[in-house]
Amino acid sequence: MIRILIADDHDIVRQGIRQVLALAGDLEVAGEADSGWAVLSALREKPYQLLLTDLNMPGPNGTELLRRVKEEHPGLAIVVLSMHAERQIAAGALKAGASGYLTKGIQASCILAAVRKVARGGRYIDPELVDKLVFATEAGETELLHERLSEREYQIFQLIVKGISLNDIAEQLHLSAKTVSSHKKRLLQKLEMTSTVELVRYAIQRGMII
């Protein structure tokens, strides 16, 4: 039996994951967490074989959380289940210690396959991301400016270009307004821009606003 800790700050997502994993007799959801701090606490309390986690949660998140988990539990298998399908986000998660990366629109059968394969020491990448990760590298594609952003910076960038205010972003992400403002300043520097208008123009030109 593979003991799994699932982590996501939305109860409905955790419920969906539980239902998917319940389809298999060899997988057990032995714990749940709704924040980065809860993940670290749960892993210290009892043993797990695999962590199935989102990247964007309150507390330590993204690659910071993955690195901390691997430092404390180097033998733990990690599969990321994220809303982000961008290659730089996936590559960053894999580099930080994840052995699997899935997007939230993936089929239930793929989640089961990924969990089993990673728990056995293998690696599993969302089929839709394989081309982006492998062939882009082989082709020597030029880095896009937004690929310089961290997970959190990219998340805030997406919300800004959708017209959401910094205060609302702070509330949505459980951050202080000052922290969001600092992230905006850094992402503007990385994108070599000076205003929100430039961010929106950049996103529109690349079809990044839905």
PDB file of C-alpha atoms in Angstrom:
ATOM      1  CA  MET A   1       0.000   0.000   0.000  1.00  0.00           C
ATOM      2  CA  ILE A   2       1.385   3.403  -1.019  1.00  0.00           C
ATOM      3  CA  ARG A   3       0.752   5.962   1.737  1.00  0.00           C
ATOM      4  CA  ILE A   4       0.050   9.386   0.216  1.00  0.00           C
ATOM      5  CA  LEU A   5      -0.179  12.909   1.624  1.00  0.00           C
ATOM      6  CA  ILE A   6      -2.303  15.163  -0.579  1.00  0.00           C
ATOM      7  CA  ALA A   7      -1.903  18.941  -0.347  1.00  0.00           C
ATOM      8  CA  ASP A   8      -4.077  21.686  -1.817  1.00  0.00           C
ATOM      9  CA  ASP A   9      -5.638  24.745  -0.199  1.00  0.00           C
ATOM     10  CA  HIS A  10      -9.032  24.006  -1.792  1.00  0.00           C
ATOM     11  CA  ASP A  11     -11.097  21.318  -0.083  1.00  0.00           C
ATOM     12  CA  ILE A  12     -13.012  20.522  -3.267  1.00  0.00           C
ATOM     13  CA  VAL A  13      -9.743  19.731  -5.067  1.00  0.00           C
ATOM     14  CA  ARG A  14      -8.579  17.453  -2.250  1.00  0.00           C
ATOM     15  CA  GLN A  15     -11.963  15.734  -2.348  1.00  0.00           C
ATOM     16  CA  GLY A  16     -11.572  15.117  -6.070  1.00  0.00           C
ATOM     17  CA  ILE A  17      -8.078  13.713  -5.595  1.00  0.00           C
ATOM     18  CA  ARG A  18      -9.329  11.401  -2.835  1.00  0.00           C
ATOM     19  CA  GLN A  19     -12.024  10.083  -5.169  1.00  0.00           C
ATOM     20  CA  VAL A  20      -9.497   9.418  -7.930  1.00  0.00           C
ATOM     21  CA  LEU A  21      -7.063   7.608  -5.634  1.00  0.00           C
ATOM     22  CA  ALA A  22      -9.917   5.585  -4.123  1.00  0.00           C
ATOM     23  CA  LEU A  23     -10.253   3.875  -7.511  1.00  0.00           C
ATOM     24  CA  ALA A  24      -7.034   1.987  -6.781  1.00  0.00           C
ATOM     25  CA  GLY A  25      -6.650  -0.673  -4.122  1.00  0.00           C
ATOM     26  CA  ASP A  26      -2.905  -0.107  -3.735  1.00  0.00           C
ATOM     27  CA  LEU A  27      -3.103   3.623  -2.864  1.00  0.00           C
ATOM     28  CA  GLU A  28      -4.054   5.120   0.494  1.00  0.00           C
ATOM     29  CA  VAL A  29      -4.687   8.803   1.258  1.00  0.00           C
ATOM     30  CA  ALA A  30      -3.100   8.767   4.710  1.00  0.00           C
ATOM     31  CA  GLY A  31      -3.153  12.520   5.284  1.00  0.00           C
ATOM     32  CA  GLU A  32      -4.160  15.919   3.922  1.00  0.00           C
ATOM     33  CA  ALA A  33      -2.720  19.437   4.121  1.00  0.00           C
ATOM     34  CA  ASP A  34      -4.053  22.841   3.062  1.00  0.00           C
ATOM     35  CA  SER A  35      -0.852  24.924   3.320  1.00  0.00           C
ATOM     36  CA  GLY A  36       2.909  24.664   3.069  1.00  0.00           C
ATOM     37  CA  TRP A  37       3.214  24.711   6.844  1.00  0.00           C
ATOM     38  CA  ALA A  38       0.644  21.914   7.137  1.00  0.00           C
ATOM     39  CA  VAL A  39       2.643  19.819   4.650  1.00  0.00           C
ATOM     40  CA  LEU A  40       5.842  20.157   6.658  1.00  0.00           C
ATOM     41  CA  SER A  41       4.013  19.426   9.912  1.00  0.00           C
ATOM     42  CA  ALA A  42       2.236  16.352   8.520  1.00  0.00           C
ATOM     43  CA  LEU A  43       5.465  14.888   7.145  1.00  0.00           C
ATOM     44  CA  ARG A  44       7.120  15.244  10.545  1.00  0.00           C
ATOM     45  CA  GLU A  45       4.258  13.498  12.360  1.00  0.00           C
ATOM     46  CA  LYS A  46       4.146  10.206  10.445  1.00  0.00           C
ATOM     47  CA  PRO A  47       5.734   8.510   7.444  1.00  0.00           C
ATOM     48  CA  TYR A  48       4.480   8.829   3.883  1.00  0.00           C
ATOM     49  CA  GLN A  49       5.787   7.374   0.656  1.00  0.00           C
ATOM     50  CA  LEU A  50       4.534  10.100  -1.652  1.00  0.00           C
ATOM     51  CA  LEU A  51       3.450  13.735  -1.548  1.00  0.00           C
ATOM     52  CA  LEU A  52       0.892  14.823  -4.158  1.00  0.00           C
ATOM     53  CA  THR A  53       0.836  18.606  -3.940  1.00  0.00           C
ATOM     54  CA  ASP A  54      -0.220  21.858  -5.526  1.00  0.00           C
ATOM     55  CA  LEU A  55       2.407  24.594  -5.885  1.00  0.00           C
ATOM     56  CA  ASN A  56       0.406  27.645  -4.848  1.00  0.00           C
ATOM     57  CA  MET A  57      -0.725  27.473  -1.229  1.00  0.00           C
ATOM     58  CA  PRO A  58      -0.431  29.693   1.857  1.00  0.00           C
ATOM     59  CA  GLY A  59       2.892  29.430   3.647  1.00  0.00           C
ATOM     60  CA  PRO A  60       5.988  28.006   1.991  1.00  0.00           C
ATOM     61  CA  ASN A  61       5.007  27.177  -1.572  1.00  0.00           C
ATOM     62  CA  GLY A  62       6.339  26.433  -5.026  1.00  0.00           C
ATOM     63  CA  THR A  63       9.972  25.441  -5.331  1.00  0.00           C
ATOM     64  CA  GLU A  64      10.642  26.725  -1.805  1.00  0.00           C
ATOM     65  CA  LEU A  65       8.290  24.100  -0.352  1.00  0.00           C
ATOM     66  CA  LEU A  66       9.662  21.344  -2.596  1.00  0.00           C
ATOM     67  CA  ARG A  67      13.251  22.095  -1.563  1.00  0.00           C
ATOM     68  CA  ARG A  68      12.350  22.140   2.127  1.00  0.00           C
ATOM     69  CA  VAL A  69      10.505  18.835   1.830  1.00  0.00           C
ATOM     70  CA  LYS A  70      13.441  17.180   0.040  1.00  0.00           C
ATOM     71  CA  GLU A  71      15.912  18.541   2.595  1.00  0.00           C
ATOM     72  CA  GLU A  72      13.941  17.050   5.486  1.00  0.00           C
ATOM     73  CA  HIS A  73      12.708  13.918   3.684  1.00  0.00           C
ATOM     74  CA  PRO A  74      15.136  13.121   0.841  1.00  0.00           C
ATOM     75  CA  GLY A  75      13.570   9.727   0.184  1.00  0.00           C
ATOM     76  CA  LEU A  76      10.026  11.038  -0.234  1.00  0.00           C
ATOM     77  CA  ALA A  77       8.566  10.853  -3.742  1.00  0.00           C
ATOM     78  CA  ILE A  78       6.847  14.054  -4.914  1.00  0.00           C
ATOM     79  CA  VAL A  79       4.255  14.583  -7.635  1.00  0.00           C
ATOM     80  CA  VAL A  80       3.087  18.127  -8.385  1.00  0.00           C
ATOM     81  CA  LEU A  81      -0.514  18.631  -9.510  1.00  0.00           C
ATOM     82  CA  SER A  82      -0.708  22.238 -10.695  1.00  0.00           C
ATOM     83  CA  MET A  83      -2.876  24.596 -12.694  1.00  0.00           C
ATOM     84  CA  HIS A  84       0.245  25.863 -14.471  1.00  0.00           C
ATOM     85  CA  ALA A  85       1.150  24.296 -17.828  1.00  0.00           C
ATOM     86  CA  GLU A  86       4.110  26.578 -18.539  1.00  0.00           C
ATOM     87  CA  ARG A  87       7.378  24.780 -19.178  1.00  0.00           C
ATOM     88  CA  GLN A  88       9.424  27.010 -16.865  1.00  0.00           C
ATOM     89  CA  ILE A  89       7.143  26.236 -13.925  1.00  0.00           C
ATOM     90  CA  ALA A  90       7.312  22.497 -14.569  1.00  0.00           C
ATOM     91  CA  ALA A  91      11.079  22.572 -15.090  1.00  0.00           C
ATOM     92  CA  GLY A  92      11.560  24.523 -11.862  1.00  0.00           C
ATOM     93  CA  ALA A  93       9.481  22.025  -9.884  1.00  0.00           C
ATOM     94  CA  LEU A  94      11.427  19.069 -11.274  1.00  0.00           C
ATOM     95  CA  LYS A  95      14.719  20.772 -10.522  1.00  0.00           C
ATOM     96  CA  ALA A  96      13.581  21.472  -6.947  1.00  0.00           C
ATOM     97  CA  GLY A  97      12.903  17.815  -6.211  1.00  0.00           C
ATOM     98  CA  ALA A  98       9.617  16.697  -7.779  1.00  0.00           C
ATOM     99  CA  SER A  99       9.692  13.479  -9.802  1.00  0.00           C
ATOM    100  CA  GLY A 100       6.304  14.021 -11.391  1.00  0.00           C
ATOM    101  CA  TYR A 101       4.444  17.029 -12.787  1.00  0.00           C
ATOM    102  CA  LEU A 102       0.774  17.010 -13.789  1.00  0.00           C
ATOM    103  CA  THR A 103      -1.694  19.724 -14.719  1.00  0.00           C
ATOM    104  CA  LYS A 104      -5.148  19.773 -13.136  1.00  0.00           C
ATOM    105  CA  GLY A 105      -6.972  19.018 -16.369  1.00  0.00           C
ATOM    106  CA  ILE A 106      -5.284  15.629 -16.711  1.00  0.00           C
ATOM    107  CA  GLN A 107      -7.281  12.383 -16.809  1.00  0.00           C
ATOM    108  CA  ALA A 108      -7.723  10.352 -13.620  1.00  0.00           C
ATOM    109  CA  SER A 109      -5.919   7.387 -15.165  1.00  0.00           C
ATOM    110  CA  CYS A 110      -2.812   9.524 -15.669  1.00  0.00           C
ATOM    111  CA  ILE A 111      -2.838  10.613 -12.016  1.00  0.00           C
ATOM    112  CA  LEU A 112      -2.929   6.975 -10.933  1.00  0.00           C
ATOM    113  CA  ALA A 113      -0.154   6.066 -13.376  1.00  0.00           C
ATOM    114  CA  ALA A 114       1.989   8.978 -12.227  1.00  0.00           C
ATOM    115  CA  VAL A 115       1.601   8.188  -8.530  1.00  0.00           C
ATOM    116  CA  ARG A 116       2.479   4.529  -9.011  1.00  0.00           C
ATOM    117  CA  LYS A 117       5.462   5.221 -11.259  1.00  0.00           C
ATOM    118  CA  VAL A 118       6.951   7.961  -9.072  1.00  0.00           C
ATOM    119  CA  ALA A 119       6.409   5.914  -5.897  1.00  0.00           C
ATOM    120  CA  ARG A 120       8.525   3.174  -7.522  1.00  0.00           C
ATOM    121  CA  GLY A 121      11.346   5.640  -8.152  1.00  0.00           C
ATOM    122  CA  GLY A 122      10.430   6.679 -11.688  1.00  0.00           C
ATOM    123  CA  ARG A 123       9.476   9.999 -13.242  1.00  0.00           C
ATOM    124  CA  TYR A 124       6.239  11.081 -14.882  1.00  0.00           C
ATOM    125  CA  ILE A 125       5.492  14.243 -16.848  1.00  0.00           C
ATOM    126  CA  ASP A 126       2.090  15.344 -18.110  1.00  0.00           C
ATOM    127  CA  PRO A 127       2.062  14.177 -21.765  1.00  0.00           C
ATOM    128  CA  GLU A 128       1.029  17.660 -22.913  1.00  0.00           C
ATOM    129  CA  LEU A 129       4.164  19.122 -21.309  1.00  0.00           C
ATOM    130  CA  VAL A 130       6.686  16.649 -22.683  1.00  0.00           C
ATOM    131  CA  ASP A 131       7.092  18.449 -26.004  1.00  0.00           C
ATOM    132  CA  LYS A 132       7.515  21.800 -24.271  1.00  0.00           C
ATOM    133  CA  LEU A 133      10.194  20.474 -21.934  1.00  0.00           C
ATOM    134  CA  VAL A 134      12.111  18.243 -24.330  1.00  0.00           C
ATOM    135  CA  PHE A 135      11.803  19.610 -27.835  1.00  0.00           C
ATOM    136  CA  ALA A 136      12.094  23.265 -26.824  1.00  0.00           C
ATOM    137  CA  THR A 137      15.481  22.463 -25.264  1.00  0.00           C
ATOM    138  CA  GLU A 138      16.633  20.482 -28.298  1.00  0.00           C
ATOM    139  CA  ALA A 139      15.604  23.286 -30.631  1.00  0.00           C
ATOM    140  CA  GLY A 140      17.489  25.830 -28.555  1.00  0.00           C
ATOM    141  CA  GLU A 141      14.515  28.126 -28.267  1.00  0.00           C
ATOM    142  CA  THR A 142      15.219  31.616 -26.992  1.00  0.00           C
ATOM    143  CA  GLU A 143      14.036  32.201 -23.437  1.00  0.00           C
ATOM    144  CA  LEU A 144      10.860  34.247 -23.215  1.00  0.00           C
ATOM    145  CA  LEU A 145      10.960  37.085 -20.704  1.00  0.00           C
ATOM    146  CA  HIS A 146       8.198  35.641 -18.524  1.00  0.00           C
ATOM    147  CA  GLU A 147      10.186  32.402 -18.141  1.00  0.00           C
ATOM    148  CA  ARG A 148      12.488  34.334 -15.809  1.00  0.00           C
ATOM    149  CA  LEU A 149       9.703  34.612 -13.237  1.00  0.00           C
ATOM    150  CA  SER A 150       9.363  32.424 -10.171  1.00  0.00           C
ATOM    151  CA  GLU A 151       6.098  30.513  -9.627  1.00  0.00           C
ATOM    152  CA  ARG A 152       4.761  33.198  -7.275  1.00  0.00           C
ATOM    153  CA  GLU A 153       5.838  36.056  -9.548  1.00  0.00           C
ATOM    154  CA  TYR A 154       4.211  34.382 -12.545  1.00  0.00           C
ATOM    155  CA  GLN A 155       1.016  33.814 -10.572  1.00  0.00           C
ATOM    156  CA  ILE A 156       0.883  37.496  -9.577  1.00  0.00           C
ATOM    157  CA  PHE A 157       1.724  38.552 -13.133  1.00  0.00           C
ATOM    158  CA  GLN A 158      -1.280  36.570 -14.419  1.00  0.00           C
ATOM    159  CA  LEU A 159      -3.607  38.218 -11.900  1.00  0.00           C
ATOM    160  CA  ILE A 160      -2.285  41.727 -12.585  1.00  0.00           C
ATOM    161  CA  VAL A 161      -2.839  41.473 -16.346  1.00  0.00           C
ATOM    162  CA  LYS A 162      -6.401  40.314 -15.683  1.00  0.00           C
ATOM    163  CA  GLY A 163      -7.036  43.662 -13.982  1.00  0.00           C
ATOM    164  CA  ILE A 164      -7.087  42.448 -10.375  1.00  0.00           C
ATOM    165  CA  SER A 165      -5.879  45.033  -7.855  1.00  0.00           C
ATOM    166  CA  LEU A 166      -2.846  44.394  -5.653  1.00  0.00           C
ATOM    167  CA  ASN A 167      -5.030  44.425  -2.531  1.00  0.00           C
ATOM    168  CA  ASP A 168      -7.370  41.820  -4.005  1.00  0.00           C
ATOM    169  CA  ILE A 169      -4.390  39.728  -5.114  1.00  0.00           C
ATOM    170  CA  ALA A 170      -3.004  39.881  -1.585  1.00  0.00           C
ATOM    171  CA  GLU A 171      -6.303  38.689  -0.148  1.00  0.00           C
ATOM    172  CA  GLN A 172      -6.677  35.938  -2.729  1.00  0.00           C
ATOM    173  CA  LEU A 173      -3.156  34.595  -2.175  1.00  0.00           C
ATOM    174  CA  HIS A 174      -3.143  35.103   1.603  1.00  0.00           C
ATOM    175  CA  LEU A 175      -0.237  37.549   1.368  1.00  0.00           C
ATOM    176  CA  SER A 176       0.291  41.068   2.639  1.00  0.00           C
ATOM    177  CA  ALA A 177      -0.175  43.964   0.222  1.00  0.00           C
ATOM    178  CA  LYS A 178       3.458  44.902   0.818  1.00  0.00           C
ATOM    179  CA  THR A 179       4.619  41.431  -0.238  1.00  0.00           C
ATOM    180  CA  VAL A 180       2.539  41.542  -3.413  1.00  0.00           C
ATOM    181  CA  SER A 181       3.907  44.988  -4.196  1.00  0.00           C
ATOM    182  CA  SER A 182       7.461  43.685  -3.775  1.00  0.00           C
ATOM    183  CA  HIS A 183       6.731  40.763  -6.102  1.00  0.00           C
ATOM    184  CA  LYS A 184       5.322  43.172  -8.691  1.00  0.00           C
ATOM    185  CA  LYS A 185       8.452  45.318  -8.496  1.00  0.00           C
ATOM    186  CA  ARG A 186      10.696  42.285  -9.027  1.00  0.00           C
ATOM    187  CA  LEU A 187       8.656  40.881 -11.902  1.00  0.00           C
ATOM    188  CA  LEU A 188       8.678  44.255 -13.650  1.00  0.00           C
ATOM    189  CA  GLN A 189      12.467  44.280 -13.370  1.00  0.00           C
ATOM    190  CA  LYS A 190      12.759  40.731 -14.719  1.00  0.00           C
ATOM    191  CA  LEU A 191      10.456  41.550 -17.627  1.00  0.00           C
ATOM    192  CA  GLU A 192      12.356  44.784 -18.273  1.00  0.00           C
ATOM    193  CA  MET A 193       9.170  46.838 -17.969  1.00  0.00           C
ATOM    194  CA  THR A 194       8.045  49.800 -15.903  1.00  0.00           C
ATOM    195  CA  SER A 195       4.239  49.722 -15.800  1.00  0.00           C
ATOM    196  CA  THR A 196       1.119  47.607 -15.662  1.00  0.00           C
ATOM    197  CA  VAL A 197       0.211  48.810 -19.146  1.00  0.00           C
ATOM    198  CA  GLU A 198       3.386  47.214 -20.514  1.00  0.00           C
ATOM    199  CA  LEU A 199       2.595  43.966 -18.673  1.00  0.00           C
ATOM    200  CA  VAL A 200      -0.881  43.848 -20.223  1.00  0.00           C
ATOM    201  CA  ARG A 201       0.463  44.610 -23.703  1.00  0.00           C
ATOM    202  CA  TYR A 202       3.047  41.831 -23.352  1.00  0.00           C
ATOM    203  CA  ALA A 203       0.382  39.336 -22.228  1.00  0.00           C
ATOM    204  CA  ILE A 204      -2.016  40.272 -25.055  1.00  0.00           C
ATOM    205  CA  GLN A 205       0.702  39.953 -27.713  1.00  0.00           C
ATOM    206  CA  ARG A 206       1.400  36.393 -26.540  1.00  0.00           C
ATOM    207  CA  GLY A 207      -2.199  35.312 -26.085  1.00  0.00           C
ATOM    208  CA  MET A 208      -1.737  34.948 -22.336  1.00  0.00           C
ATOM    209  CA  ILE A 209      -4.976  36.701 -21.322  1.00  0.00           C
ATOM    210  CA  ILE A 210      -8.029  34.451 -21.438  1.00  0.00           C
TER     211      ILE A 210
END
